[in-house]
Amino acid sequence: MHAETEKPQSVKEKGSSMEAAADEGVVGGGNGQRATSPPPKLPLGVRLQVGGLTVAIDAVERRDGTVNRCLYSVIDRLLSARANPRPDGAGVRSYDFTIDASRGIWARVFAPVAAAAPLPVVVYYHGGGFALFSPAIGPFNGVCRRLCSAIGAVVVSVNYRLAPEHRYPAAYDDGVDALRFIDDAGAVPGLGEDVPVDLSSCFLAGESAGGNIVHHVANRWAAEHQPSARSVRLAGIFPVQPYFGGEERTESELRLEGVAPVVNLRRSDFSWKAFLPVGATRDHPAAHVTDENAELAEAFPPTMVVVGGFDPLEDWQRRYADVLRRKGKKVVVAEYPDGFHGFYGFPELPDAGKVLQEMKAFVESNRAAPKSTTL
C-alpha cells in the first residue's frame, strides 16, 4: 500500500483497512523498500527547524557523554512553551500536574474542553536521546496537541529524569510510576467531570528515545502491574521510530550516515553512552531488544511501529517488529519511505498527518469494548 496513491477514506473505512493491514503487518506509505535516492527536499521552514535542532544538540552534548546543562538551560527556556488552559483553534487546552516533586516527575495534559463520551488516554514519552528535552519543548508540545485533536484522546505527556545524571533504568522507572499514579487516581488528575476518560483504553506513545521507553514501560507494566491494576489497561502502544541499537553497525546506519538529518552514528553513540550503565555496551538489553534475547511479557499489548525510510535506525526498528511477530505479538508496521528521524513532528509534511490518521485507526481497532449495562 502506498500512502501517496491511497484515496481518502472515511473513519469507518480507515478502521477496516487498518484491521486488514494488521494481518499483512504493514500500513502507511511503503512495503519495506529502502531509500536509494537523496533525501526528499524539505520545505524551508522544516529545514531551518531541523538545522536549528541539530545545532542545539551538538552544542550541549559533550564527547565524554555528559551534557552542558548551563547552556542547555538557556536553550530549554527558548524552546519551551507554557501550558495554556485556553483552548486553541482545534479546541485543545493544556495544563500541568505533579507526579513526584522529589524526582521532578510531572506531566502535561492535552484535552478538549468537554466530551460527550469517555475518551481513550494516550500516555506520551518525548524523545531527546534520553538526555534532553521535556514535554514543554515546542515540537513535543505541538505533537501532543495534534495527537489529542486527531485521535480524539486525552494525552498525558510525561516528564522523566534525564541522563547522564539519571541513567538506566531511571526513565523506565519514571514512566511506569506515571502509569501507577494515574491508576491509583482512577482518573487523569485535574481533568474534571466534563471530560470523562476510559482508562481501560490506555495507549502509550513516544518517538525516538521515547519509543524505546514506550516498549520497556509497556513490557514492565504487562509483566508486573497489569494483573493488579485498578483501572489502567494497556490497549496498545506506538513506538514511533524507536531508538534501539547494538554494537553492530547496520546497513541502514552505514548507508544513511551523512545523508539523513538528525541522527548519525556520533549522536547515537552519545545517547547510549549517556543512558546505559557505565561500562555497558550497546548490546545491553535496554538498547538491544531486536533479537531472540528480547523477553516479552505474555500480556504485551498490540503494537504499531512507525518506520521512516530515511531514518538510519530503520533496520533496528524492523528487527524489533520481526521479534514481536516471531514471539506471537500483534504488530503493525507503518512505513513512510520519505520519513527522516522525527518527521512526524513537522505538520508541514503530508506524512505527519498520515501518521496521525493511522494512529487513530489503530486506537479505534484496539479500544476496549464498551461495558454492557443491565437494566
PDB file of C-alpha atoms in Angstrom, residues 151-364:
ATOM      1  CA  ILE A 151      -7.099  10.838  17.602  1.00  0.00           C
ATOM      2  CA  GLY A 152      -9.815  12.182  19.861  1.00  0.00           C
ATOM      3  CA  ALA A 153      -7.942  11.293  23.033  1.00  0.00           C
ATOM      4  CA  VAL A 154      -6.673  12.836  26.235  1.00  0.00           C
ATOM      5  CA  VAL A 155      -2.872  12.971  26.013  1.00  0.00           C
ATOM      6  CA  VAL A 156      -0.683  12.860  29.133  1.00  0.00           C
ATOM      7  CA  SER A 157       2.917  13.809  28.289  1.00  0.00           C
ATOM      8  CA  VAL A 158       5.355  12.637  30.981  1.00  0.00           C
ATOM      9  CA  ASN A 159       8.490  14.462  32.119  1.00  0.00           C
ATOM     10  CA  TYR A 160      11.029  11.804  33.148  1.00  0.00           C
ATOM     11  CA  ARG A 161      14.519  12.190  34.587  1.00  0.00           C
ATOM     12  CA  LEU A 162      17.316  12.704  32.087  1.00  0.00           C
ATOM     13  CA  ALA A 163      20.658  11.001  31.540  1.00  0.00           C
ATOM     14  CA  PRO A 164      23.540  11.024  32.236  1.00  0.00           C
ATOM     15  CA  GLU A 165      22.646  12.340  35.673  1.00  0.00           C
ATOM     16  CA  HIS A 166      19.963   9.652  35.830  1.00  0.00           C
ATOM     17  CA  ARG A 167      20.962   6.591  33.844  1.00  0.00           C
ATOM     18  CA  TYR A 168      19.131   3.371  33.074  1.00  0.00           C
ATOM     19  CA  PRO A 169      16.626   2.439  34.430  1.00  0.00           C
ATOM     20  CA  ALA A 170      15.528   5.874  35.725  1.00  0.00           C
ATOM     21  CA  ALA A 171      13.479   6.827  32.649  1.00  0.00           C
ATOM     22  CA  TYR A 172      11.719   3.449  32.694  1.00  0.00           C
ATOM     23  CA  ASP A 173      11.024   3.718  36.421  1.00  0.00           C
ATOM     24  CA  ASP A 174       9.529   7.174  35.948  1.00  0.00           C
ATOM     25  CA  GLY A 175       7.441   6.015  33.009  1.00  0.00           C
ATOM     26  CA  VAL A 176       5.965   3.141  34.999  1.00  0.00           C
ATOM     27  CA  ASP A 177       5.390   5.360  38.029  1.00  0.00           C
ATOM     28  CA  ALA A 178       3.408   7.793  35.895  1.00  0.00           C
ATOM     29  CA  LEU A 179       1.075   4.950  34.929  1.00  0.00           C
ATOM     30  CA  ARG A 180       0.815   3.845  38.553  1.00  0.00           C
ATOM     31  CA  PHE A 181      -0.052   7.398  39.585  1.00  0.00           C
ATOM     32  CA  ILE A 182      -2.906   7.533  37.064  1.00  0.00           C
ATOM     33  CA  ASP A 183      -4.037   4.034  38.011  1.00  0.00           C
ATOM     34  CA  ASP A 184      -4.127   4.897  41.709  1.00  0.00           C
ATOM     35  CA  ALA A 185      -6.101   8.073  40.980  1.00  0.00           C
ATOM     36  CA  GLY A 186      -8.513   6.208  38.728  1.00  0.00           C
ATOM     37  CA  ALA A 187      -8.551   9.309  36.520  1.00  0.00           C
ATOM     38  CA  VAL A 188      -6.367  11.878  34.819  1.00  0.00           C
ATOM     39  CA  PRO A 189      -5.677  14.384  37.628  1.00  0.00           C
ATOM     40  CA  GLY A 190      -7.189  17.827  37.129  1.00  0.00           C
ATOM     41  CA  LEU A 191      -9.325  16.864  34.154  1.00  0.00           C
ATOM     42  CA  GLY A 192     -12.775  17.308  35.647  1.00  0.00           C
ATOM     43  CA  GLU A 193     -16.117  15.636  35.011  1.00  0.00           C
ATOM     44  CA  ASP A 194     -16.711  17.421  31.694  1.00  0.00           C
ATOM     45  CA  VAL A 195     -14.087  15.217  30.035  1.00  0.00           C
ATOM     46  CA  PRO A 196     -14.630  11.565  31.026  1.00  0.00           C
ATOM     47  CA  VAL A 197     -11.852   9.115  30.164  1.00  0.00           C
ATOM     48  CA  ASP A 198     -11.712   5.390  29.514  1.00  0.00           C
ATOM     49  CA  LEU A 199      -8.590   4.118  31.302  1.00  0.00           C
ATOM     50  CA  SER A 200      -9.280   0.610  30.017  1.00  0.00           C
ATOM     51  CA  SER A 201      -8.332   2.095  26.620  1.00  0.00           C
ATOM     52  CA  CYS A 202      -4.917   3.434  27.591  1.00  0.00           C
ATOM     53  CA  PHE A 203      -2.222   3.667  24.921  1.00  0.00           C
ATOM     54  CA  LEU A 204       1.473   4.536  25.190  1.00  0.00           C
ATOM     55  CA  ALA A 205       3.180   6.644  22.526  1.00  0.00           C
ATOM     56  CA  GLY A 206       6.588   8.189  22.038  1.00  0.00           C
ATOM     57  CA  GLU A 207       9.199   8.842  19.392  1.00  0.00           C
ATOM     58  CA  SER A 208      12.914   8.075  19.295  1.00  0.00           C
ATOM     59  CA  ALA A 209      14.145   7.563  22.880  1.00  0.00           C
ATOM     60  CA  GLY A 210      10.504   7.929  23.900  1.00  0.00           C
ATOM     61  CA  GLY A 211       9.686   4.982  21.640  1.00  0.00           C
ATOM     62  CA  ASN A 212      12.310   2.922  23.433  1.00  0.00           C
ATOM     63  CA  ILE A 213      10.774   3.960  26.768  1.00  0.00           C
ATOM     64  CA  VAL A 214       7.310   3.012  25.473  1.00  0.00           C
ATOM     65  CA  HIS A 215       8.471  -0.548  24.812  1.00  0.00           C
ATOM     66  CA  HIS A 216      10.157  -1.055  28.166  1.00  0.00           C
ATOM     67  CA  VAL A 217       7.386   0.596  30.188  1.00  0.00           C
ATOM     68  CA  ALA A 218       4.749  -1.490  28.391  1.00  0.00           C
ATOM     69  CA  ASN A 219       6.692  -4.696  28.980  1.00  0.00           C
ATOM     70  CA  ARG A 220       7.181  -3.968  32.690  1.00  0.00           C
ATOM     71  CA  TRP A 221       3.561  -2.914  33.122  1.00  0.00           C
ATOM     72  CA  ALA A 222       2.299  -6.057  31.402  1.00  0.00           C
ATOM     73  CA  ALA A 223       4.539  -8.313  33.470  1.00  0.00           C
ATOM     74  CA  GLU A 224       4.400  -6.654  36.894  1.00  0.00           C
ATOM     75  CA  HIS A 225       1.415  -4.318  37.204  1.00  0.00           C
ATOM     76  CA  GLN A 226      -1.374  -5.156  34.766  1.00  0.00           C
ATOM     77  CA  PRO A 227      -2.733  -8.130  36.771  1.00  0.00           C
ATOM     78  CA  SER A 228      -3.317  -5.947  39.846  1.00  0.00           C
ATOM     79  CA  ALA A 229      -4.093  -2.611  38.142  1.00  0.00           C
ATOM     80  CA  ARG A 230      -7.228  -0.858  39.358  1.00  0.00           C
ATOM     81  CA  SER A 231      -8.192   0.986  36.208  1.00  0.00           C
ATOM     82  CA  VAL A 232      -5.371   1.287  33.634  1.00  0.00           C
ATOM     83  CA  ARG A 233      -5.343  -1.317  30.893  1.00  0.00           C
ATOM     84  CA  LEU A 234      -2.797  -1.015  28.107  1.00  0.00           C
ATOM     85  CA  ALA A 235      -4.758  -1.418  24.890  1.00  0.00           C
ATOM     86  CA  GLY A 236      -1.820  -0.715  22.557  1.00  0.00           C
ATOM     87  CA  ILE A 237       1.472   1.113  22.077  1.00  0.00           C
ATOM     88  CA  PHE A 238       3.035   3.386  19.459  1.00  0.00           C
ATOM     89  CA  PRO A 239       6.840   3.189  19.295  1.00  0.00           C
ATOM     90  CA  VAL A 240       7.383   5.931  16.700  1.00  0.00           C
ATOM     91  CA  GLN A 241      10.822   5.478  15.101  1.00  0.00           C
ATOM     92  CA  PRO A 242      12.001   3.913  18.377  1.00  0.00           C
ATOM     93  CA  TYR A 243      15.617   4.233  19.470  1.00  0.00           C
ATOM     94  CA  PHE A 244      17.097   0.735  19.516  1.00  0.00           C
ATOM     95  CA  GLY A 245      20.640  -0.308  18.755  1.00  0.00           C
ATOM     96  CA  GLY A 246      23.584  -2.620  19.254  1.00  0.00           C
ATOM     97  CA  GLU A 247      27.299  -2.936  18.743  1.00  0.00           C
ATOM     98  CA  GLU A 248      26.699  -3.883  15.111  1.00  0.00           C
ATOM     99  CA  ARG A 249      26.601  -1.096  12.541  1.00  0.00           C
ATOM    100  CA  THR A 250      23.583  -1.943  10.419  1.00  0.00           C
ATOM    101  CA  GLU A 251      23.242  -1.455   6.690  1.00  0.00           C
ATOM    102  CA  SER A 252      20.867   1.471   7.122  1.00  0.00           C
ATOM    103  CA  GLU A 253      23.146   3.196   9.646  1.00  0.00           C
ATOM    104  CA  LEU A 254      26.073   2.996   7.243  1.00  0.00           C
ATOM    105  CA  ARG A 255      24.087   3.822   4.107  1.00  0.00           C
ATOM    106  CA  LEU A 256      22.452   6.918   5.594  1.00  0.00           C
ATOM    107  CA  GLU A 257      25.447   8.235   7.533  1.00  0.00           C
ATOM    108  CA  GLY A 258      25.969  11.843   6.476  1.00  0.00           C
ATOM    109  CA  VAL A 259      22.851  11.663   4.280  1.00  0.00           C
ATOM    110  CA  ALA A 260      19.886  11.604   6.658  1.00  0.00           C
ATOM    111  CA  PRO A 261      19.220  14.541   9.001  1.00  0.00           C
ATOM    112  CA  VAL A 262      19.068  14.455  12.814  1.00  0.00           C
ATOM    113  CA  VAL A 263      20.549  11.014  13.546  1.00  0.00           C
ATOM    114  CA  ASN A 264      24.118   9.971  12.871  1.00  0.00           C
ATOM    115  CA  LEU A 265      26.480   7.468  14.464  1.00  0.00           C
ATOM    116  CA  ARG A 266      28.165  10.042  16.709  1.00  0.00           C
ATOM    117  CA  ARG A 267      24.880  11.307  18.173  1.00  0.00           C
ATOM    118  CA  SER A 268      23.570   7.762  18.594  1.00  0.00           C
ATOM    119  CA  ASP A 269      26.718   6.648  20.378  1.00  0.00           C
ATOM    120  CA  PHE A 270      26.466   9.674  22.691  1.00  0.00           C
ATOM    121  CA  SER A 271      22.899   8.774  23.672  1.00  0.00           C
ATOM    122  CA  TRP A 272      23.789   5.199  24.583  1.00  0.00           C
ATOM    123  CA  LYS A 273      26.937   6.280  26.436  1.00  0.00           C
ATOM    124  CA  ALA A 274      24.904   8.776  28.461  1.00  0.00           C
ATOM    125  CA  PHE A 275      21.995   6.449  29.230  1.00  0.00           C
ATOM    126  CA  LEU A 276      23.342   2.926  29.676  1.00  0.00           C
ATOM    127  CA  PRO A 277      25.130   1.810  32.857  1.00  0.00           C
ATOM    128  CA  VAL A 278      28.772   2.876  32.984  1.00  0.00           C
ATOM    129  CA  GLY A 279      30.838   0.332  31.069  1.00  0.00           C
ATOM    130  CA  ALA A 280      27.876  -1.284  29.304  1.00  0.00           C
ATOM    131  CA  THR A 281      27.987  -1.899  25.567  1.00  0.00           C
ATOM    132  CA  ARG A 282      25.228  -1.101  23.105  1.00  0.00           C
ATOM    133  CA  ASP A 283      24.201  -4.766  23.290  1.00  0.00           C
ATOM    134  CA  HIS A 284      22.706  -4.034  26.714  1.00  0.00           C
ATOM    135  CA  PRO A 285      19.050  -5.222  26.906  1.00  0.00           C
ATOM    136  CA  ALA A 286      17.820  -1.611  27.129  1.00  0.00           C
ATOM    137  CA  ALA A 287      19.139  -0.950  23.625  1.00  0.00           C
ATOM    138  CA  HIS A 288      19.294  -4.358  22.005  1.00  0.00           C
ATOM    139  CA  VAL A 289      15.723  -5.635  22.107  1.00  0.00           C
ATOM    140  CA  THR A 290      15.843  -6.673  18.482  1.00  0.00           C
ATOM    141  CA  ASP A 291      16.923 -10.290  18.804  1.00  0.00           C
ATOM    142  CA  GLU A 292      15.703 -13.500  20.372  1.00  0.00           C
ATOM    143  CA  ASN A 293      17.153 -12.339  23.699  1.00  0.00           C
ATOM    144  CA  ALA A 294      14.246  -9.878  23.985  1.00  0.00           C
ATOM    145  CA  GLU A 295      11.976 -11.013  26.807  1.00  0.00           C
ATOM    146  CA  LEU A 296       8.321 -10.113  26.291  1.00  0.00           C
ATOM    147  CA  ALA A 297       5.543 -10.405  28.831  1.00  0.00           C
ATOM    148  CA  GLU A 298       2.643 -12.663  27.920  1.00  0.00           C
ATOM    149  CA  ALA A 299       0.248  -9.685  28.078  1.00  0.00           C
ATOM    150  CA  PHE A 300       2.444  -7.410  25.929  1.00  0.00           C
ATOM    151  CA  PRO A 301      -0.027  -5.108  24.105  1.00  0.00           C
ATOM    152  CA  PRO A 302      -0.711  -4.693  20.368  1.00  0.00           C
ATOM    153  CA  THR A 303       1.935  -2.512  18.740  1.00  0.00           C
ATOM    154  CA  MET A 304       2.125  -0.082  15.841  1.00  0.00           C
ATOM    155  CA  VAL A 305       5.761   0.615  14.892  1.00  0.00           C
ATOM    156  CA  VAL A 306       6.377   3.704  12.741  1.00  0.00           C
ATOM    157  CA  VAL A 307       9.395   3.431  10.412  1.00  0.00           C
ATOM    158  CA  GLY A 308      10.871   6.120   8.159  1.00  0.00           C
ATOM    159  CA  GLY A 309      12.821   5.240   5.023  1.00  0.00           C
ATOM    160  CA  PHE A 310      15.442   7.943   5.690  1.00  0.00           C
ATOM    161  CA  ASP A 311      15.945   7.046   9.341  1.00  0.00           C
ATOM    162  CA  PRO A 312      19.341   5.401   9.982  1.00  0.00           C
ATOM    163  CA  LEU A 313      17.673   3.376  12.746  1.00  0.00           C
ATOM    164  CA  GLU A 314      15.170   1.720  10.403  1.00  0.00           C
ATOM    165  CA  ASP A 315      16.972  -1.654  10.439  1.00  0.00           C
ATOM    166  CA  TRP A 316      16.768  -1.829  14.224  1.00  0.00           C
ATOM    167  CA  GLN A 317      13.095  -0.864  14.102  1.00  0.00           C
ATOM    168  CA  ARG A 318      12.231  -3.531  11.535  1.00  0.00           C
ATOM    169  CA  ARG A 319      14.123  -6.143  13.543  1.00  0.00           C
ATOM    170  CA  TYR A 320      12.106  -5.103  16.584  1.00  0.00           C
ATOM    171  CA  ALA A 321       8.839  -5.617  14.700  1.00  0.00           C
ATOM    172  CA  ASP A 322      10.089  -9.007  13.481  1.00  0.00           C
ATOM    173  CA  VAL A 323      10.869 -10.099  17.043  1.00  0.00           C
ATOM    174  CA  LEU A 324       7.355  -9.128  18.151  1.00  0.00           C
ATOM    175  CA  ARG A 325       5.880 -11.164  15.295  1.00  0.00           C
ATOM    176  CA  ARG A 326       8.051 -14.218  15.992  1.00  0.00           C
ATOM    177  CA  LYS A 327       7.017 -14.120  19.642  1.00  0.00           C
ATOM    178  CA  GLY A 328       3.347 -14.114  18.665  1.00  0.00           C
ATOM    179  CA  LYS A 329       2.514 -10.473  19.423  1.00  0.00           C
ATOM    180  CA  LYS A 330       0.132  -8.354  17.385  1.00  0.00           C
ATOM    181  CA  VAL A 331       2.190  -5.828  15.433  1.00  0.00           C
ATOM    182  CA  VAL A 332       1.617  -3.408  12.570  1.00  0.00           C
ATOM    183  CA  VAL A 333       4.458  -1.602  10.798  1.00  0.00           C
ATOM    184  CA  ALA A 334       3.581   1.813   9.376  1.00  0.00           C
ATOM    185  CA  GLU A 335       6.090   2.646   6.631  1.00  0.00           C
ATOM    186  CA  TYR A 336       6.919   6.129   5.332  1.00  0.00           C
ATOM    187  CA  PRO A 337       9.653   5.892   2.686  1.00  0.00           C
ATOM    188  CA  ASP A 338      10.458   9.633   2.746  1.00  0.00           C
ATOM    189  CA  GLY A 339      10.405   9.916   6.531  1.00  0.00           C
ATOM    190  CA  PHE A 340      13.548  11.126   8.303  1.00  0.00           C
ATOM    191  CA  HIS A 341      14.017  10.643  12.053  1.00  0.00           C
ATOM    192  CA  GLY A 342      11.379  12.774  13.770  1.00  0.00           C
ATOM    193  CA  PHE A 343       9.458  13.643  10.579  1.00  0.00           C
ATOM    194  CA  TYR A 344       6.057  13.256  12.201  1.00  0.00           C
ATOM    195  CA  GLY A 345       6.763  16.245  14.437  1.00  0.00           C
ATOM    196  CA  PHE A 346       6.505  18.635  11.486  1.00  0.00           C
ATOM    197  CA  PRO A 347       2.871  19.283  10.481  1.00  0.00           C
ATOM    198  CA  GLU A 348       4.072  20.921   7.243  1.00  0.00           C
ATOM    199  CA  LEU A 349       4.902  17.432   5.928  1.00  0.00           C
ATOM    200  CA  PRO A 350       1.986  15.411   4.468  1.00  0.00           C
ATOM    201  CA  ASP A 351       3.261  12.181   6.043  1.00  0.00           C
ATOM    202  CA  ALA A 352       2.996  13.735   9.502  1.00  0.00           C
ATOM    203  CA  GLY A 353      -0.774  13.947   9.062  1.00  0.00           C
ATOM    204  CA  LYS A 354      -0.937  10.418   7.642  1.00  0.00           C
ATOM    205  CA  VAL A 355       0.782   9.012  10.728  1.00  0.00           C
ATOM    206  CA  LEU A 356      -1.882  10.554  12.952  1.00  0.00           C
ATOM    207  CA  GLN A 357      -4.646   9.022  10.859  1.00  0.00           C
ATOM    208  CA  GLU A 358      -3.020   5.587  11.061  1.00  0.00           C
ATOM    209  CA  MET A 359      -2.697   6.014  14.828  1.00  0.00           C
ATOM    210  CA  LYS A 360      -6.359   6.990  15.072  1.00  0.00           C
ATOM    211  CA  ALA A 361      -7.372   3.853  13.161  1.00  0.00           C
ATOM    212  CA  PHE A 362      -5.166   1.725  15.414  1.00  0.00           C
ATOM    213  CA  VAL A 363      -6.767   3.211  18.528  1.00  0.00           C
ATOM    214  CA  GLU A 364     -10.244   2.573  17.160  1.00  0.00           C
TER     215      GLU A 364
END
